Tab-separated table of C-alpha atoms in Angstrom:
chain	number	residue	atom	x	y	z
G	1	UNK	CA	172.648	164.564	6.082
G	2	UNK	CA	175.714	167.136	6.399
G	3	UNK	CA	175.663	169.303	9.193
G	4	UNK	CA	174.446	173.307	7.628
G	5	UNK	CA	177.189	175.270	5.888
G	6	UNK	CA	176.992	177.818	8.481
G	7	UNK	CA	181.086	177.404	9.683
G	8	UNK	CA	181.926	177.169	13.440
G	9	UNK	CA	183.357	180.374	13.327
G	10	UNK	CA	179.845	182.207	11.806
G	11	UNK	CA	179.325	185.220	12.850
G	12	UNK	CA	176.380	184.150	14.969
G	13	UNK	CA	174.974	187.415	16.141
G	14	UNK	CA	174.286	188.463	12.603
G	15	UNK	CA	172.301	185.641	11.591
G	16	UNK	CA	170.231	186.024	14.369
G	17	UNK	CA	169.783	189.830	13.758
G	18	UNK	CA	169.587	188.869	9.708
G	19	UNK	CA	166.193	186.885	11.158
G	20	UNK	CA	164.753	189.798	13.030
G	21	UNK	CA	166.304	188.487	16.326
G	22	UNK	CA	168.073	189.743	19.409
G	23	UNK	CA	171.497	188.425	19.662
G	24	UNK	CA	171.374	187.954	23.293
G	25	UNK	CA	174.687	185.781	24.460
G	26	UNK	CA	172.093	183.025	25.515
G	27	UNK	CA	170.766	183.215	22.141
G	28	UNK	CA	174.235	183.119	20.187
G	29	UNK	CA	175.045	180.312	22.834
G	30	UNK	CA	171.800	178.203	22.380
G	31	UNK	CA	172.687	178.534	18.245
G	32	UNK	CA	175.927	177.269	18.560
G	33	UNK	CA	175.817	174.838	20.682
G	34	UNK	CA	172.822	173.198	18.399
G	35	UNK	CA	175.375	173.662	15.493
G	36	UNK	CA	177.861	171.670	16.708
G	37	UNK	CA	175.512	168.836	18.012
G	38	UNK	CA	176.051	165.502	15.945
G	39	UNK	CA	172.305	164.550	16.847
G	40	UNK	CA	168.627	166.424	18.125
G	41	UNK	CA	169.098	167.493	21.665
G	42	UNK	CA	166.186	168.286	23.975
G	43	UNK	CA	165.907	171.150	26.182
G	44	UNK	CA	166.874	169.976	29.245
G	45	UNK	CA	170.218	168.174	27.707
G	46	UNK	CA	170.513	171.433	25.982
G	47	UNK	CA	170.353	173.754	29.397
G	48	UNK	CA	172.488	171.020	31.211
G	49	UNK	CA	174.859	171.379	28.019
G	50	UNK	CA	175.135	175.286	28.269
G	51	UNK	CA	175.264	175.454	31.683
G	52	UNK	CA	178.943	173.263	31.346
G	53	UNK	CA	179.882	175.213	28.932
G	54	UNK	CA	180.223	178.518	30.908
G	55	UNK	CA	178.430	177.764	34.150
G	56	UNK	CA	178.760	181.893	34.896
G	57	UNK	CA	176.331	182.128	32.318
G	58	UNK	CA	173.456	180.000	33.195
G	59	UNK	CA	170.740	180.432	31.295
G	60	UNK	CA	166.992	179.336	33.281
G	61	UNK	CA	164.467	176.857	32.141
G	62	UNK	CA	162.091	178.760	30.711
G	63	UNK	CA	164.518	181.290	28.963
G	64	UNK	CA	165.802	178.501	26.796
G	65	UNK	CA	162.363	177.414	25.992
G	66	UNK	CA	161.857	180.829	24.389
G	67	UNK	CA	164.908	181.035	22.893
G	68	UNK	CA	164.253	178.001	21.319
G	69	UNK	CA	160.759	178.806	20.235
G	70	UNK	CA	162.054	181.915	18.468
G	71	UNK	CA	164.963	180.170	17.131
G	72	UNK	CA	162.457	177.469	15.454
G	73	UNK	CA	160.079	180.161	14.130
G	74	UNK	CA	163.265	182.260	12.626
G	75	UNK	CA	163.705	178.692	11.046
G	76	UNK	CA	167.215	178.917	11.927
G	77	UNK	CA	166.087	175.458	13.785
G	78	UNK	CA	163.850	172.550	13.749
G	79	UNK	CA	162.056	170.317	16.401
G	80	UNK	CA	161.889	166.935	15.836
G	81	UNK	CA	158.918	164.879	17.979
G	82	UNK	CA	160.445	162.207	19.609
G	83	UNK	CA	158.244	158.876	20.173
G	84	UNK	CA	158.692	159.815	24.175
G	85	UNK	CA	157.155	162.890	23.252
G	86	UNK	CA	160.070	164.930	24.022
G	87	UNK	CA	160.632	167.594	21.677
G	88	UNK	CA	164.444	168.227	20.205
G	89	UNK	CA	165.960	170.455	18.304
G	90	UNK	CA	168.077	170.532	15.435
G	91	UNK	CA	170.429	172.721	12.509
G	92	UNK	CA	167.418	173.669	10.030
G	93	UNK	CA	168.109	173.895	6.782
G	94	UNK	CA	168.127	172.390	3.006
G	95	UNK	CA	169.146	169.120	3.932
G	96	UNK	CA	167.362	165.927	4.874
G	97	UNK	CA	166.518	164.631	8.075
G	98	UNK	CA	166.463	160.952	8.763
G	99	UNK	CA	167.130	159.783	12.334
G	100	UNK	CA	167.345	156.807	14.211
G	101	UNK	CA	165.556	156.641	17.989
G	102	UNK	CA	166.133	154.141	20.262
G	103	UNK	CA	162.499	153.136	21.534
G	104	UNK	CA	164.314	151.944	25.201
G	105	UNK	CA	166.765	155.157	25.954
G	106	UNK	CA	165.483	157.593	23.407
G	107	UNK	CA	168.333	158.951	22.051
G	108	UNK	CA	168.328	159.860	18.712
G	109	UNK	CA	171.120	159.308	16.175
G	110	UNK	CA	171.771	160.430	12.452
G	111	UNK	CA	170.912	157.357	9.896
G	112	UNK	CA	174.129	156.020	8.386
G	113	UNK	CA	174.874	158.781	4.747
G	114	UNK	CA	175.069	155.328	2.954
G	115	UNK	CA	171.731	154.216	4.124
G	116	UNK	CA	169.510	153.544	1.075
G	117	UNK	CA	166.935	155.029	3.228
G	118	UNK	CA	168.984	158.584	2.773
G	119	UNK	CA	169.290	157.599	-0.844
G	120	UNK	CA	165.675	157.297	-1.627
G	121	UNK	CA	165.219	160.519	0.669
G	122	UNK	CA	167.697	162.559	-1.767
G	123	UNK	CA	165.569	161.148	-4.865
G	124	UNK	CA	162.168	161.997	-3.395
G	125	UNK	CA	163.715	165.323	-2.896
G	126	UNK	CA	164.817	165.668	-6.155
G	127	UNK	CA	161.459	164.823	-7.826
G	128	UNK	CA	159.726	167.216	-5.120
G	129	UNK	CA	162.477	170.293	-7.017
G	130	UNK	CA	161.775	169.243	-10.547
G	131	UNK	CA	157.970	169.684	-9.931
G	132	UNK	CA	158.466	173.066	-8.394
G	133	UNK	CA	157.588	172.482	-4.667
G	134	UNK	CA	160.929	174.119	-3.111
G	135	UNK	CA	159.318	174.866	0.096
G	136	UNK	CA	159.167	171.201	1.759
G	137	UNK	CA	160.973	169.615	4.724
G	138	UNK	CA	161.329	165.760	4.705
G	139	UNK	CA	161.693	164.031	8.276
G	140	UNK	CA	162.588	160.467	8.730
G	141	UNK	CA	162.448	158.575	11.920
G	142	UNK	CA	163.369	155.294	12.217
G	143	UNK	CA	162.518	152.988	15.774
G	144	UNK	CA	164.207	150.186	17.243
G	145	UNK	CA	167.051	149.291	20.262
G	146	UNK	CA	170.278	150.893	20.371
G	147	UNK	CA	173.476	149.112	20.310
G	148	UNK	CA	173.564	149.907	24.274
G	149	UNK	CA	170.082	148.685	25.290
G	150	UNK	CA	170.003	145.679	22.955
């Protein structure tokens, strides 16, 4: 469950033009920030996010929702359907996806990499290869309380 090899210091604007993209500063800002996010963030934590990070700069509502719509169709992200019904987004990539959402708050947080549940993941991936299906996405989500709201 490693974050993508894409390095913090990528040069952003040329993956998104690599993708067929404008490399708009909202654009390079939106892919960073969702690089260097631990866990899914939704839209409106995202905007709020951005707009501390260089409140000059603020990006509107409905910008970011197209941003993050192209961003998702590039594939250079993926959404991930929260039980609240709250979409958020996340690094997209070869890797697995197995989360843990807190049914009360509904944050979401990365399963544990020694989880047997990543384990059997990474094997059902593996199988998936050897038969030939490359193009596959596996998405885990796991419900229950939070250490805060228990």
């Amino acid at each position: 469950m490693q974050r993508n090899a894409t390095s913090p210091d990528a040069d952003w604007e040329e993956l998104l033009h690599t993708k067929g993209l404008r490399a708009t500063r909202a654009a390079v800002a939106a892919l960073k920030s969702i690089h260097s996010m631990e866990k899914p963030i939704s839209h409106d934590d995202l905007l709020q996010h951005l707009g501390q990070q260089n409140p000059s700069a603020l990006v509107d509502s409905v910008t970011l929702y197209r941003i993050l719509d192209r961003l998702s169709q590039a594939k250079l992200i993926e959404k991930v359907l929260g039980s609240d019904r709250i979409w958020r987004y996340t690094v997209a990539g070869e890797r697995l996806h197995g989360f843990y959402e807190c049914e009360s708050c509904h944050q979401h947080f990365n399963l544990p990499q020694s989880s047997p549940l990543v384990t059997l993941l990474e094997q059902f991936s593996k199988q998936l290869k050897r038969k030939g299906d490359a193009a596959f996405a596996i998405s885990l989500n796991v419900h229950g309380r939070c250490h805060e709201c228990s």
